[in-house]
XYZ file of C-alpha atoms in Angstrom:
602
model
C 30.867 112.259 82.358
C 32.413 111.162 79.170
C 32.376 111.036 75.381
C 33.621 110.078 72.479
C 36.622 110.853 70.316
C 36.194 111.516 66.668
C 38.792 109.826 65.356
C 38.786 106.513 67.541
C 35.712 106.014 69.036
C 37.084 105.719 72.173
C 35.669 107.167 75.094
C 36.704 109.818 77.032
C 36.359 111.625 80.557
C 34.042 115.055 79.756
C 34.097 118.268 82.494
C 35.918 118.426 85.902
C 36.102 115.317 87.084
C 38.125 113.666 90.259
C 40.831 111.942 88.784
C 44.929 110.964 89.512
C 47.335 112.967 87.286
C 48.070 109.205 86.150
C 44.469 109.019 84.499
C 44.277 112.607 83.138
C 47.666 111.999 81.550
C 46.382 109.247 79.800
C 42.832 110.443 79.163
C 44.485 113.499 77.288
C 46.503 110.940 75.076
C 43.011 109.637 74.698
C 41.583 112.569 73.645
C 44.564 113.358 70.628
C 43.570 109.718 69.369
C 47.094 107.849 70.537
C 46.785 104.215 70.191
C 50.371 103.034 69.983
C 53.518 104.947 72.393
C 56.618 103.096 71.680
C 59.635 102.961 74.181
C 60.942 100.991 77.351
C 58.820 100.321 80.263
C 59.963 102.100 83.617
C 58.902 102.234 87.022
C 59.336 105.967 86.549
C 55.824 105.981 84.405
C 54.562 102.677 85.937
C 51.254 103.944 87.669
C 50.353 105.106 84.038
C 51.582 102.223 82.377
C 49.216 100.321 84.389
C 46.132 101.884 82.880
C 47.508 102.061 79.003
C 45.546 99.034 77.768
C 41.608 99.735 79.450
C 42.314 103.106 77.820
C 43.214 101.085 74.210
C 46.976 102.329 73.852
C 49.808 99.802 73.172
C 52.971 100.049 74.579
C 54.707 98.515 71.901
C 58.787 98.058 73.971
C 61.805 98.181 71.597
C 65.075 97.105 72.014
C 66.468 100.765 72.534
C 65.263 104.164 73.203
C 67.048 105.720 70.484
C 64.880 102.964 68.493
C 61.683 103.803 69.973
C 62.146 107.707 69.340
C 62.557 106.615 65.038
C 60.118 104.590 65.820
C 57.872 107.173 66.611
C 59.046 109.499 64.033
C 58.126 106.745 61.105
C 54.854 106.726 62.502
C 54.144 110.282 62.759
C 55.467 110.451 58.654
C 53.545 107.932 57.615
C 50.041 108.808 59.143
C 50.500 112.293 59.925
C 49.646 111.774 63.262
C 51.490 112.412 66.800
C 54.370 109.594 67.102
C 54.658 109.318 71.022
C 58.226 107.517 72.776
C 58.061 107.375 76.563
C 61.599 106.207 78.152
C 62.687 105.639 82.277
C 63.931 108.536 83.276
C 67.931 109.097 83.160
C 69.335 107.007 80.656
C 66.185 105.859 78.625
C 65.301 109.220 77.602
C 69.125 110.353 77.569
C 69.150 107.435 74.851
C 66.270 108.938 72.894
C 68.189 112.303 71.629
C 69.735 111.467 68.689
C 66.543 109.995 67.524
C 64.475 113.517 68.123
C 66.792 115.114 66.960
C 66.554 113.287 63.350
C 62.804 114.212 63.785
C 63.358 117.759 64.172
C 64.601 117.867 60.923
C 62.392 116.027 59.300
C 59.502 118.252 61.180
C 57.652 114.694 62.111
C 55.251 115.835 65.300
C 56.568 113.609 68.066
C 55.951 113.623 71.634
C 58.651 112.334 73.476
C 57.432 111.642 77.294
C 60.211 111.707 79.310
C 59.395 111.025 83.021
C 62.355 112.980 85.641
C 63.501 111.924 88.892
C 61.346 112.629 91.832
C 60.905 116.749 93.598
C 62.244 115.611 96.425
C 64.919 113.817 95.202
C 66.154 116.412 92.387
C 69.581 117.919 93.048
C 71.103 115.241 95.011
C 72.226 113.112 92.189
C 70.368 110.055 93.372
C 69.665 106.709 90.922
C 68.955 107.728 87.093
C 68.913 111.285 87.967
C 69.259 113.842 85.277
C 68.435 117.232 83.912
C 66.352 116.073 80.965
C 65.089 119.231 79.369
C 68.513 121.107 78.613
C 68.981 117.700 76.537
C 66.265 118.375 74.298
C 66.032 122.374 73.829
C 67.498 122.498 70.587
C 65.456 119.550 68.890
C 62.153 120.282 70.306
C 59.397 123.176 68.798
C 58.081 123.238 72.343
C 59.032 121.794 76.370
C 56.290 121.200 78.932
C 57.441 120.672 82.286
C 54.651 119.711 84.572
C 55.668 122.307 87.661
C 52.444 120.892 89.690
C 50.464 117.374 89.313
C 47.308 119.731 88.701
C 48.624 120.878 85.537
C 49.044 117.311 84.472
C 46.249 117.521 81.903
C 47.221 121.104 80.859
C 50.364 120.520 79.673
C 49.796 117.114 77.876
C 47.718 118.770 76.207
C 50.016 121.521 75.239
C 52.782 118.979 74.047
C 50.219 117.456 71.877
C 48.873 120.720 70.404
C 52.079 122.299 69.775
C 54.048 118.989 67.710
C 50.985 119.794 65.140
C 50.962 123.635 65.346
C 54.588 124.196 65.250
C 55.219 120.524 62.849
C 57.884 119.103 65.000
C 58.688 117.234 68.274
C 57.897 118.773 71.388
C 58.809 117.378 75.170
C 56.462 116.601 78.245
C 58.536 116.455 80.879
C 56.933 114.859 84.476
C 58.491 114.211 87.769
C 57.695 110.688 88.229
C 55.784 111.438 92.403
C 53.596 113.812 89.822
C 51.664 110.995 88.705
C 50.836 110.163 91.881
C 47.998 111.799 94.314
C 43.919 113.305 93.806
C 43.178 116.122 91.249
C 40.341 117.851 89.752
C 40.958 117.891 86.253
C 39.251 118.763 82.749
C 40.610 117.205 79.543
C 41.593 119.838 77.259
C 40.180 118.989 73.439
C 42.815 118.879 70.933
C 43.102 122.257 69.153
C 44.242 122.337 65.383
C 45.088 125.332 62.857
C 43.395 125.628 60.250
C 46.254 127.104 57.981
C 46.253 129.550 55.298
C 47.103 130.255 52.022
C 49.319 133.091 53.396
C 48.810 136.688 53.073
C 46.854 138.356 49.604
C 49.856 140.718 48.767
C 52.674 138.020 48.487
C 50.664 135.610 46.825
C 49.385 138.380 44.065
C 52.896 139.602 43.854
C 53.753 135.286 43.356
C 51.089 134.904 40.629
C 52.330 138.138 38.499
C 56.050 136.791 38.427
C 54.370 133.391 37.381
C 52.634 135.044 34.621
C 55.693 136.663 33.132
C 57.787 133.651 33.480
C 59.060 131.843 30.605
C 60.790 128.722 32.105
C 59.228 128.196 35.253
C 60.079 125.141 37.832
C 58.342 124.000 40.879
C 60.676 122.341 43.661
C 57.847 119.835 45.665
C 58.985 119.887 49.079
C 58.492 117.778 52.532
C 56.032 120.829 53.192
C 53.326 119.432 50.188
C 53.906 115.697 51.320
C 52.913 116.968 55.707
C 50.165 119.482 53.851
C 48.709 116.506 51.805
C 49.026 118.682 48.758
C 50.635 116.719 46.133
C 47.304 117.317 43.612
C 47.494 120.960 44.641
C 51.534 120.779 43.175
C 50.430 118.694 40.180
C 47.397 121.419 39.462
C 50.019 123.575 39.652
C 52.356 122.490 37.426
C 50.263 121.466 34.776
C 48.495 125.135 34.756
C 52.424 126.479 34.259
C 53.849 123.599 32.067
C 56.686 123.564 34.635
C 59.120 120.677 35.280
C 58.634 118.996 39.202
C 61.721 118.436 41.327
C 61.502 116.795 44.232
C 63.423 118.703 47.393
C 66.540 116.643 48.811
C 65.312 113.224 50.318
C 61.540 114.242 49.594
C 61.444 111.933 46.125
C 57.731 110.963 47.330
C 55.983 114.740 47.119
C 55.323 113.947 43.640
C 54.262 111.446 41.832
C 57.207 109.363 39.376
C 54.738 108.502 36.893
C 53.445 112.508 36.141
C 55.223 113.470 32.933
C 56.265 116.715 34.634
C 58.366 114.855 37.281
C 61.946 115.316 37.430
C 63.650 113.248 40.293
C 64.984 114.611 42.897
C 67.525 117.369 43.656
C 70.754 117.846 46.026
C 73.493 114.660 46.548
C 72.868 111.950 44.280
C 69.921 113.481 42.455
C 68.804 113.697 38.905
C 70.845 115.053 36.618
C 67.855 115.781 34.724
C 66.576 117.603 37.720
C 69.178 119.607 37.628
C 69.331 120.894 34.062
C 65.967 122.006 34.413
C 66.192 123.975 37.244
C 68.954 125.787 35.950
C 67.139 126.852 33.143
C 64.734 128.251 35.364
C 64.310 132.057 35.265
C 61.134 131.698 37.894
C 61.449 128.961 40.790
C 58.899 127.970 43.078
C 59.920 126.430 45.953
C 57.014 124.770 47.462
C 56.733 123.590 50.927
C 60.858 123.748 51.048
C 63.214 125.597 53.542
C 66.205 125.006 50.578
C 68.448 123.779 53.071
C 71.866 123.857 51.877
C 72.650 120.235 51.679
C 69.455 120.094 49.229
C 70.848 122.475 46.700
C 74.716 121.846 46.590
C 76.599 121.084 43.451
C 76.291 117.356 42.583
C 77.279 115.625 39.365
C 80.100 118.246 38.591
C 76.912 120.650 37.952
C 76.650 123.722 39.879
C 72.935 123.660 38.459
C 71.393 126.200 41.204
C 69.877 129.339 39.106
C 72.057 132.278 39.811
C 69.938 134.893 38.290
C 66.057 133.121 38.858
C 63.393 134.886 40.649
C 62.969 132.531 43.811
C 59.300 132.223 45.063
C 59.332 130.463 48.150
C 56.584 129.044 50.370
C 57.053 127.347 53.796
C 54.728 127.176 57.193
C 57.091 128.347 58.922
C 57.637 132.483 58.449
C 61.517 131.585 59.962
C 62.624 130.120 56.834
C 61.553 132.495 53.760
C 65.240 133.704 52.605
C 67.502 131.746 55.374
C 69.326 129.717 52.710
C 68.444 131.384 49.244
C 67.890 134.284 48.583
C 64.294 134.962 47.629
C 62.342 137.598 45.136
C 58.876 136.250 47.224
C 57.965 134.686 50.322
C 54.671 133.029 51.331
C 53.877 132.019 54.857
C 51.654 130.036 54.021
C 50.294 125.874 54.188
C 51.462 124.249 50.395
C 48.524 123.101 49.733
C 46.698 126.249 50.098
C 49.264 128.429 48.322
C 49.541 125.953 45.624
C 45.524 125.983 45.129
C 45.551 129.992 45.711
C 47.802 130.690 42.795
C 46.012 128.815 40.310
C 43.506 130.347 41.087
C 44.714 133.653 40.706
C 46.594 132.648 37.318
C 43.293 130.890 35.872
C 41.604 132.165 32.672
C 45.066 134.430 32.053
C 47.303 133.902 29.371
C 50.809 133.409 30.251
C 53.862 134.197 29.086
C 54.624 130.922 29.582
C 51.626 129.358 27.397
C 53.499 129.531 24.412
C 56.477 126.999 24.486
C 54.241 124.695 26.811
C 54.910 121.406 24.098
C 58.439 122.971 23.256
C 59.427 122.827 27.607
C 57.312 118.925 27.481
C 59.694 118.104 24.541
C 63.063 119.527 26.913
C 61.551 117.278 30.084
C 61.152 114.515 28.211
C 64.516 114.841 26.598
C 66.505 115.194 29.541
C 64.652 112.555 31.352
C 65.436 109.952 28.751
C 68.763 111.010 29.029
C 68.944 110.079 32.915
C 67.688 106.837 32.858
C 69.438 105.921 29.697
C 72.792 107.181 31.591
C 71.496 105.310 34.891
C 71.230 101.988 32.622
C 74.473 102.623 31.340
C 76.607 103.403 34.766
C 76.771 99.311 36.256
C 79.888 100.974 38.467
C 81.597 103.696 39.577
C 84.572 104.321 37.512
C 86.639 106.640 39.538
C 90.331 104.590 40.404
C 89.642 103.090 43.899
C 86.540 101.725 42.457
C 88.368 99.959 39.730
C 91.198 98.845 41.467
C 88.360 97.275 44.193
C 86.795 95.509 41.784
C 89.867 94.017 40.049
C 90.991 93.078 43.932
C 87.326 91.547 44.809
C 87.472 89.390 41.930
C 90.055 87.298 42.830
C 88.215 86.510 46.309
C 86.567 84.363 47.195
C 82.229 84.657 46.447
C 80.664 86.943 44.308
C 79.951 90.390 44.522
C 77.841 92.761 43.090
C 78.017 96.144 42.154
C 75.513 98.467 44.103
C 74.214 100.604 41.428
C 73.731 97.327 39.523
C 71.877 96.261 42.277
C 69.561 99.385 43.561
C 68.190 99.212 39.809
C 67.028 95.754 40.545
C 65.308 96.666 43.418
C 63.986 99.868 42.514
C 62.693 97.366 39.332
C 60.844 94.896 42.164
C 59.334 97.578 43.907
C 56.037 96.623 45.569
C 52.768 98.706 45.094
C 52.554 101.404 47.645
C 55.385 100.649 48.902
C 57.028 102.725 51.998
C 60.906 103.065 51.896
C 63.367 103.866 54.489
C 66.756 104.566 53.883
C 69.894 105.131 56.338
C 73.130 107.234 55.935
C 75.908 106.194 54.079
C 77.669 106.087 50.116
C 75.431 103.297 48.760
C 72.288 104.035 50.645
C 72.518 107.920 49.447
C 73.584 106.632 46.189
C 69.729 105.239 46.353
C 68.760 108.413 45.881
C 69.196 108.078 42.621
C 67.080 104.858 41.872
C 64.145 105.812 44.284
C 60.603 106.423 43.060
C 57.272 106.847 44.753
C 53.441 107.459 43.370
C 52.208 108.663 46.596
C 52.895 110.804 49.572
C 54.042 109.438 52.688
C 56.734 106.855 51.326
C 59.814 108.057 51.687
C 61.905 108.434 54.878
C 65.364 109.754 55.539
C 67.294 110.997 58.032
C 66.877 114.179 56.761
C 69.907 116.720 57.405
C 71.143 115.202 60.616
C 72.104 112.613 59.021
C 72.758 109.718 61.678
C 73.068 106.229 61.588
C 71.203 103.415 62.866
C 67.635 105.149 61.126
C 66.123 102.871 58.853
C 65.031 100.146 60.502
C 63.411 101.408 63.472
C 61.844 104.437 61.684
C 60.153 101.600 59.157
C 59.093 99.686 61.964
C 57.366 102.241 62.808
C 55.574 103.024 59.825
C 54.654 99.925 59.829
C 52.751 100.068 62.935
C 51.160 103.091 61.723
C 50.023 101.635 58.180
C 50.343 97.940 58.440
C 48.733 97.429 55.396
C 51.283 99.056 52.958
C 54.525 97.037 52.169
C 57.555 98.780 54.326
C 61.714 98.056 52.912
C 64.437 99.557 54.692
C 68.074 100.155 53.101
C 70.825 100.011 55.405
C 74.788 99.855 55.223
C 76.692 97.316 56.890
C 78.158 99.875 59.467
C 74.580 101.658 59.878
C 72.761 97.772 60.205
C 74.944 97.361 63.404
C 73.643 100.405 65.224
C 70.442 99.210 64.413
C 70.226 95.241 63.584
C 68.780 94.780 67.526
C 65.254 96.010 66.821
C 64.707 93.025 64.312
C 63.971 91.359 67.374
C 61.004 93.925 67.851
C 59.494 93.625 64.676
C 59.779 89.641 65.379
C 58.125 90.169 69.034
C 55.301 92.112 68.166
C 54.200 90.860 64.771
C 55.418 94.187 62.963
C 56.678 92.157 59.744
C 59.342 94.420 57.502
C 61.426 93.847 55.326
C 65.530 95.024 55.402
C 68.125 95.320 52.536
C 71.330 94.791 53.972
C 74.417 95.927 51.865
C 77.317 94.446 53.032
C 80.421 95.417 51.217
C 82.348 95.002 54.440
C 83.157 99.280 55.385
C 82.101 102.522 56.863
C 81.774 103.749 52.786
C 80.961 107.459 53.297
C 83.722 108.048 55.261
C 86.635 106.310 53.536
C 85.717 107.622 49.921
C 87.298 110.819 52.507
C 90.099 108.905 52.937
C 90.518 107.753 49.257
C 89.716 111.741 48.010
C 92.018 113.311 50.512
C 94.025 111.004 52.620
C 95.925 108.818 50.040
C 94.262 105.819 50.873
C 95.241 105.757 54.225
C 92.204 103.618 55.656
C 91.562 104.082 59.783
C 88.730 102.546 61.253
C 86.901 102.092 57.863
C 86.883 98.272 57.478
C 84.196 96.110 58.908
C 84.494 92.404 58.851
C 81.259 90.671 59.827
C 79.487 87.707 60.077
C 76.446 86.599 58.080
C 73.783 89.512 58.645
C 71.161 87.226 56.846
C 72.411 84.280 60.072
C 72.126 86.997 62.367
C 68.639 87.718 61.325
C 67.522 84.005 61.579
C 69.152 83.619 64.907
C 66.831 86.495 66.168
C 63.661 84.919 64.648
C 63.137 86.477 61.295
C 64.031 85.174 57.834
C 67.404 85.644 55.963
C 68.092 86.043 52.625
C 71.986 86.396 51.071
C 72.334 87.506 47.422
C 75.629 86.853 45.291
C 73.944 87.013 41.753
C 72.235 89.902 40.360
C 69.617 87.583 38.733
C 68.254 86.936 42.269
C 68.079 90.718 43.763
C 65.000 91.055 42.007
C 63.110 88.069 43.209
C 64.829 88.127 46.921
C 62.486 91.189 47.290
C 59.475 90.054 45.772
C 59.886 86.929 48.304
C 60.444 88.985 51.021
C 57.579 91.414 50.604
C 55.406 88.526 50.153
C 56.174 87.114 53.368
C 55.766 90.261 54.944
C 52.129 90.787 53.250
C 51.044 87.072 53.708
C 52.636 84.820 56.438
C 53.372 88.219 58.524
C 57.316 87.614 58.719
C 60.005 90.170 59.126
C 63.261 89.048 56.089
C 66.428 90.230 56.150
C 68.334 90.475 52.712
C 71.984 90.779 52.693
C 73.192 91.692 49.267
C 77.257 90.946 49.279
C 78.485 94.024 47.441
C 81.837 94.984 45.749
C 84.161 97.754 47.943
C 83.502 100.788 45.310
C 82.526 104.013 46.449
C 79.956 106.554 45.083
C 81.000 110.613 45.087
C 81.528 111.885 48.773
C 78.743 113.927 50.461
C 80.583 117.297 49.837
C 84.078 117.907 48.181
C 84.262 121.146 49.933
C 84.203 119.722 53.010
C 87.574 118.602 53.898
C 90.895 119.707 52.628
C 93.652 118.365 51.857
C 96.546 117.569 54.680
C 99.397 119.845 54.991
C 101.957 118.965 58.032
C 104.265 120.616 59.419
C 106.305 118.069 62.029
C 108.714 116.154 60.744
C 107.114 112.625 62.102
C 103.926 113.570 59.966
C 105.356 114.328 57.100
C 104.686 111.644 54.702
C 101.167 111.901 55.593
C 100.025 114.146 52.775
């Protein structure tokens, strides 16, 4: 018996049926509509390998695991669908940690497959043996071990049910002799929530704050952008007049264009932003956990609302008044809390109501101010910066300064375009400079914050929306974690395109060593070769930019290559040595020593 799935067409085994664990692992992937599992083929999967492409999946390999698991995190954010990595067991799914772990935090469903050393072998620390679930336990919403090849089906199932459920990866873990043998099996249907708006009292007592409030502001968080409720937020917001803000590294949950957006909030944000909210005397935090690293002093502005009545609304019950405290929590789905209270405020008169053009006049106004200081700030003007730049111009080539630079490119922006961005000073200074009109554009490695992100994770958005145009930013020192999986993108016809900035340094970390350590520079300097070379010698295109005249049009050239003639470009922009503001001044000290060999090191 069989049938078809809704979403693919595909068909798929229906009632008991005789089957391998093999087949009713992949008829349940089948059944939750995967097409595409990225990863590194293994013997310790091989028997289900084999029967990937009659059921229409794609193993699409990578150059690393840790790749493969961004990879399927970029998918799962752009489409909203499961993003599924599959590894050999031991050291391919060993390799795949950091890269779940950067999906936890950016609550992207994933299903990481990670096939285990043989029953009978366990213990005995054969070949690629390893204990692969205490690896994952704190970067997983759910673990499915498959204790019996019966419950093959069972628990795929699970895995798949409970990324969506609880919004975040989740392991299936197999012994690789599992997949082996005869079963009776039944392919569990996907099951879905249908979430709620949350509960009647906290959204009345929500709506009666809202109508008392005078300066209200709405902070749009990853929540509305995974609840496709942006027009829910922007109903929202015009109904209270309120300013938009953007959560940290969620600068697509609302659209740039809306006269109510802000820009963003937290390291590098909007200054504008941040005025507004601290006017606030009623915040709504929509879809947002307020993580700390989201709401920290930036700018010299400790703009965070010390006396506001905080309204916040998040899926998951575990994070209403973790970080902030709150007057209101919702556990509830953004989009339907968003639609709920407008609802309940409609046809009342708010307090609110009456400085509605007065608060438009203040958004504006600050707003202009922003970009006009944005124009205005070519370079950082702090004295390593300076000295850098008097130093760089007396070498030889030409460099450019990165702020100079990110407003080109923000400037040359494609149409729907979906950006990726790695960790480091100028890539967070992008934060900045970074716009979006729609949902599901935006991609960062959220608060864990590793390196090596941004071009696998676009690479896989890619693959999941091949039609939009996909740019990743990437530091010199991040590129080289990462720089390998160009050769995927070349391999299997995923064209993206990749800004390089090379400026020759591990930037976040020495503006440390500037701040704290008198300049005392360890590790920090990277000397490399031509990235744009590199790029060509693994198949792509390359691109190197020494005028600011030509940032602009490298893009455009790029993205057109990628849209038209399906090739992958790397641009490396040859940037100056200065260094934006450090992540957090409160998060070092300075040196005090106490040995008498050490003591000039203060």
């Amino acid at each position: 018996m069989s049938e078809q799935t809704p979403d693919t067409g595909r068909v798929v085994a229906s009632g008991p049926q005789k089957m391998t664990p093999s087949e009713a692992f992949v008829e349940t992937m089948v059944a939750n509509g995967v097409t595409d599992i990225f990863g590194i083929m293994g013997s310790a999967f091989m028997d289900a390998m084999d029967i990937f492409a009659p059921a229409g999946i794609r193993l699409i390999p990578v150059v690393h695991e840790q790749g493969a698991g961004h990879m399927a995190d970029g998918y799962a954010r752009v489409s909203g669908r499961h993003g599924v990595v599959i590894g050999q067991n031991g050291p391919g799914i060993s390799n795949c940690v950091t890269a779940i772990a950067a999906a936890f935090w950016a609550h992207s469903p994933v299903v990481i497959v990670t096939p285990e050393t043989g029953t009978m072998g366990q213990g005995l620390g054969g070949f690629q043996e390893a204990d692969q679930l205490p690896m994952f336990r704190e970067f997983t919403k759910y673990q499915g071990h498959v204790n019996n090849p019966k419950r093959m089906a069972e628990f795929t199932g699970r895995v798949f049910d409970r990324a969506m459920s609880e919004i975040g990866p989740t392991q299936l873990n197999i012994p690789r002799d599992y997949f082996y043998g005869e079963i009776t099996a039944e392919i569990p249907q996907p099951q879905r929530l249908d979430r709620g708006a949350g509960g009647d009292r906290s959204l009345d007592e929500a709506a009666a704050l809202l109508a008392k409030a005078e300066f209200p502001v709405i902070i749009s968080g990853g929540g509305v952008v995974m609840a496709d409720g942006v027009e829910e937020c922007k109903a929202l917001a015009e109904r209270l007049g309120a300013p938009v803000v953007n959560s940290y590294l969620h600068n697509d949950s609302f659209p740039a264009s809306h006269p109510q957006w802000c820009g963003p909030l937290g390291y590098q944000g909007s200054k504008a932003a941040m005025k507004l909210i601290a006017k606030a005397d009623v915040v709504v935090a929509l879809g947002s956990r307020l993580g700390p690293f989201g709401t920290l002093p930036q700018h010299g502005m400790d703009y965070w609302p010390k006396d506001a009545k905080i309204i916040q609304i998040d899926a998951d019950h575990k994070m209403l008044g973790l970080v902030k405290k709150i007057t209101v929590g919702i556990c509830g789905d953004a989009k339907a809390s968003a639609a709920a209270l407008v609802e309940r405020l409609a046809g009342k008169t708010l307090a609110c109501d009456a400085t509605t053009e007065a608060r438009a006049a203040d958004i504006k106004s600050e707003k202009d101010a922003w970009e006009a200081e944005l124009d205005a700030w070519t370079h950082e003007t702090d004295p390593f910066s300076l000295d850098m730049i008097e130093e760089q111009a007396n070498e030889e080539g030409n460099w450019l300064h990165p702020r100079e630079v990110l407003r080109e490119l923000e400037k040359a922006m494609p149409e729907h375009v979906m950006v990726s961005t790695d960790i480091g000073n100028i890539n967070s200074v992008a934060n900045s400079y970074l716009r979006f009109e729609e949902p599901r554009s935006f991609f960062a490695p959220m608060s864990f914050g590793n390196c090596g992100y941004a071009l696998p994770t676009i690479i896989g958005a890619k693959t999941a929306a091949p039609e939009r145009p996909a740019v990743a930013y990437a530091g010199d020192g991040a590129w080289g974690m990462s720089m390998g999986e160009i050769m995927t993108a070349v391999r299997h016809d995923i064209p993206v395109t990749a800004v390089v900035f090379h400026n020759r340094q591990w930037g976040a970390e020495k503006k440390n060593q500037v701040d704290f350590y008198n300049r005392r520079f360890v590790a920090g300097e990277l000397e490399s070769e031509s990235f744009a070379g590199i790029a060509q010698a693994m198949g792509a295109e390359g691109i190197v930019v020494e005028k600011l005249d030509e940032v602009g049009p490298a893009l455009k050239r790029a993205v057109d290559a990628q849209m038209n003639e399906g090739k992958t470009t790397v641009i490396e922009i040859m940037c100056t040595r200065e260094l934006g503001d450090p992540f957090r001044r409160d998060a070092l000290s300075k040196p005090v020593r106490f040995l008498e060999k050490y003591r000039d090191y203060v």
